[in-house]
Amino acid sequence: MKILVFGGTRFFGKKLVTRLLADGHDVTIATRGKATDDFGDAVKRVKMNRESREALFCLAQENWDVVYDNICFSPQDALYSIAAFRDKVGKYVYTSSLSVYRMRDRALVEADFDPFHYELVTGSREDFDYGEGKRLAEAVFFQKANFPVVAVRFPIVLGEDDYTGRLEFHIKHVQAGEEIGMPNEEAEMGFISSDEAADFLCWVGTKSDIVGPINATSDSVYRLSELMGLIEDATGKTAIVEEITEDNDDSPFGVEKTYYLDNAKAKEAGFAFQDLHEWLPKLIDAKI
């Protein structure tokens, strides 16, 4: 297949490209050109600004079997893609997020956010918070695109290559004896590894006929208190967790209610997820 990947030089986007190449696909990566990669001549590269309508239309001079979009954050970004790739793409895989859902203190299913009837509002990334930008981008794709779209809703993605440092935040605070702000230690959360995220994107784009919204998350969840217990065991130190702390000590995982995805739809379609309890403790050990 001829495949275009927006954002393919770091984290799970880079791992996605590795998997696509291993499967023999013809891959082009489109990024700002700020991160290097080690793909050599195995890929074609386009340096571009994802928010530029003109740049997208240049890419759409060619036909693509699959487009992966890991860096769309606003309805304006989505509208530009729809205009540019009209009749030019077989399937568009949009990386969405758990953040499209409101907290409901239970496992969240795809029907909990309906992008097909969500009121459309236009604007750029700066006009919305992260969750609203993702909601509106999904709504634009599903209401306006004339090509098949799948929106992959990921939870927080973790891995040894995670540039956000969210897991490291907790490890370093525990090691330093610093407070960590969590409003509800008994809230349950789910995660997915960067390897599994790449595996899922590869599968959903090139090996499945899925369209529409789809949740993708590892099996099982952790209470935040259990997660902190893993870090305590790995570091040999006691976590200092408080409901209220200074802003710079607030946990990136600090949620007020249970907040995780139900992955039954993806499993029924044939994807086998890893168990969170198998890989997360190993990842924590690797980061100590």
Tab-separated table of N, CA and C in Angstrom, residues 169-179 235 237-238 240:
chain	number	residue	atom	x	y	z
A	169	PHE	N	7.588	11.670	35.902
A	169	PHE	CA	7.186	12.661	36.903
A	169	PHE	C	6.943	11.979	38.249
A	170	HIS	N	6.187	10.896	38.239
A	170	HIS	CA	5.845	10.206	39.477
A	170	HIS	C	7.067	9.531	40.082
A	171	ILE	N	7.858	8.891	39.240
A	171	ILE	CA	9.054	8.204	39.736
A	171	ILE	C	10.014	9.200	40.384
A	172	LYS	N	10.262	10.307	39.724
A	172	LYS	CA	11.216	11.291	40.244
A	172	LYS	C	10.703	11.942	41.525
A	173	HIS	N	9.409	12.210	41.592
A	173	HIS	CA	8.852	12.795	42.816
A	173	HIS	C	8.970	11.834	44.001
A	174	VAL	N	8.713	10.566	43.748
A	174	VAL	CA	8.849	9.586	44.825
A	174	VAL	C	10.312	9.465	45.252
A	175	GLN	N	11.209	9.404	44.295
A	175	GLN	CA	12.634	9.288	44.617
A	175	GLN	C	13.133	10.496	45.411
A	176	ALA	N	12.589	11.672	45.112
A	176	ALA	CA	13.035	12.900	45.772
A	176	ALA	C	12.267	13.203	47.053
A	177	GLY	N	11.267	12.375	47.378
A	177	GLY	CA	10.465	12.631	48.570
A	177	GLY	C	9.576	13.850	48.433
A	178	GLU	N	9.144	14.147	47.210
A	178	GLU	CA	8.309	15.319	46.958
A	178	GLU	C	6.837	14.931	46.861
A	179	GLU	N	5.975	15.867	47.233
A	179	GLU	CA	4.540	15.621	47.181
A	179	GLU	C	4.062	15.431	45.749
A	235	THR	N	11.130	1.723	43.661
A	235	THR	CA	12.111	2.700	44.148
A	235	THR	C	12.565	2.421	45.573
A	237	LYS	N	10.956	3.547	48.089
A	237	LYS	CA	10.633	4.753	48.845
A	237	LYS	C	9.116	4.935	48.916
A	238	THR	N	8.684	5.708	49.884
A	238	THR	CA	7.259	5.933	50.107
A	238	THR	C	6.783	7.170	49.347
A	240	ILE	N	4.507	10.354	48.677
A	240	ILE	CA	3.768	11.350	49.460
A	240	ILE	C	2.666	11.912	48.556
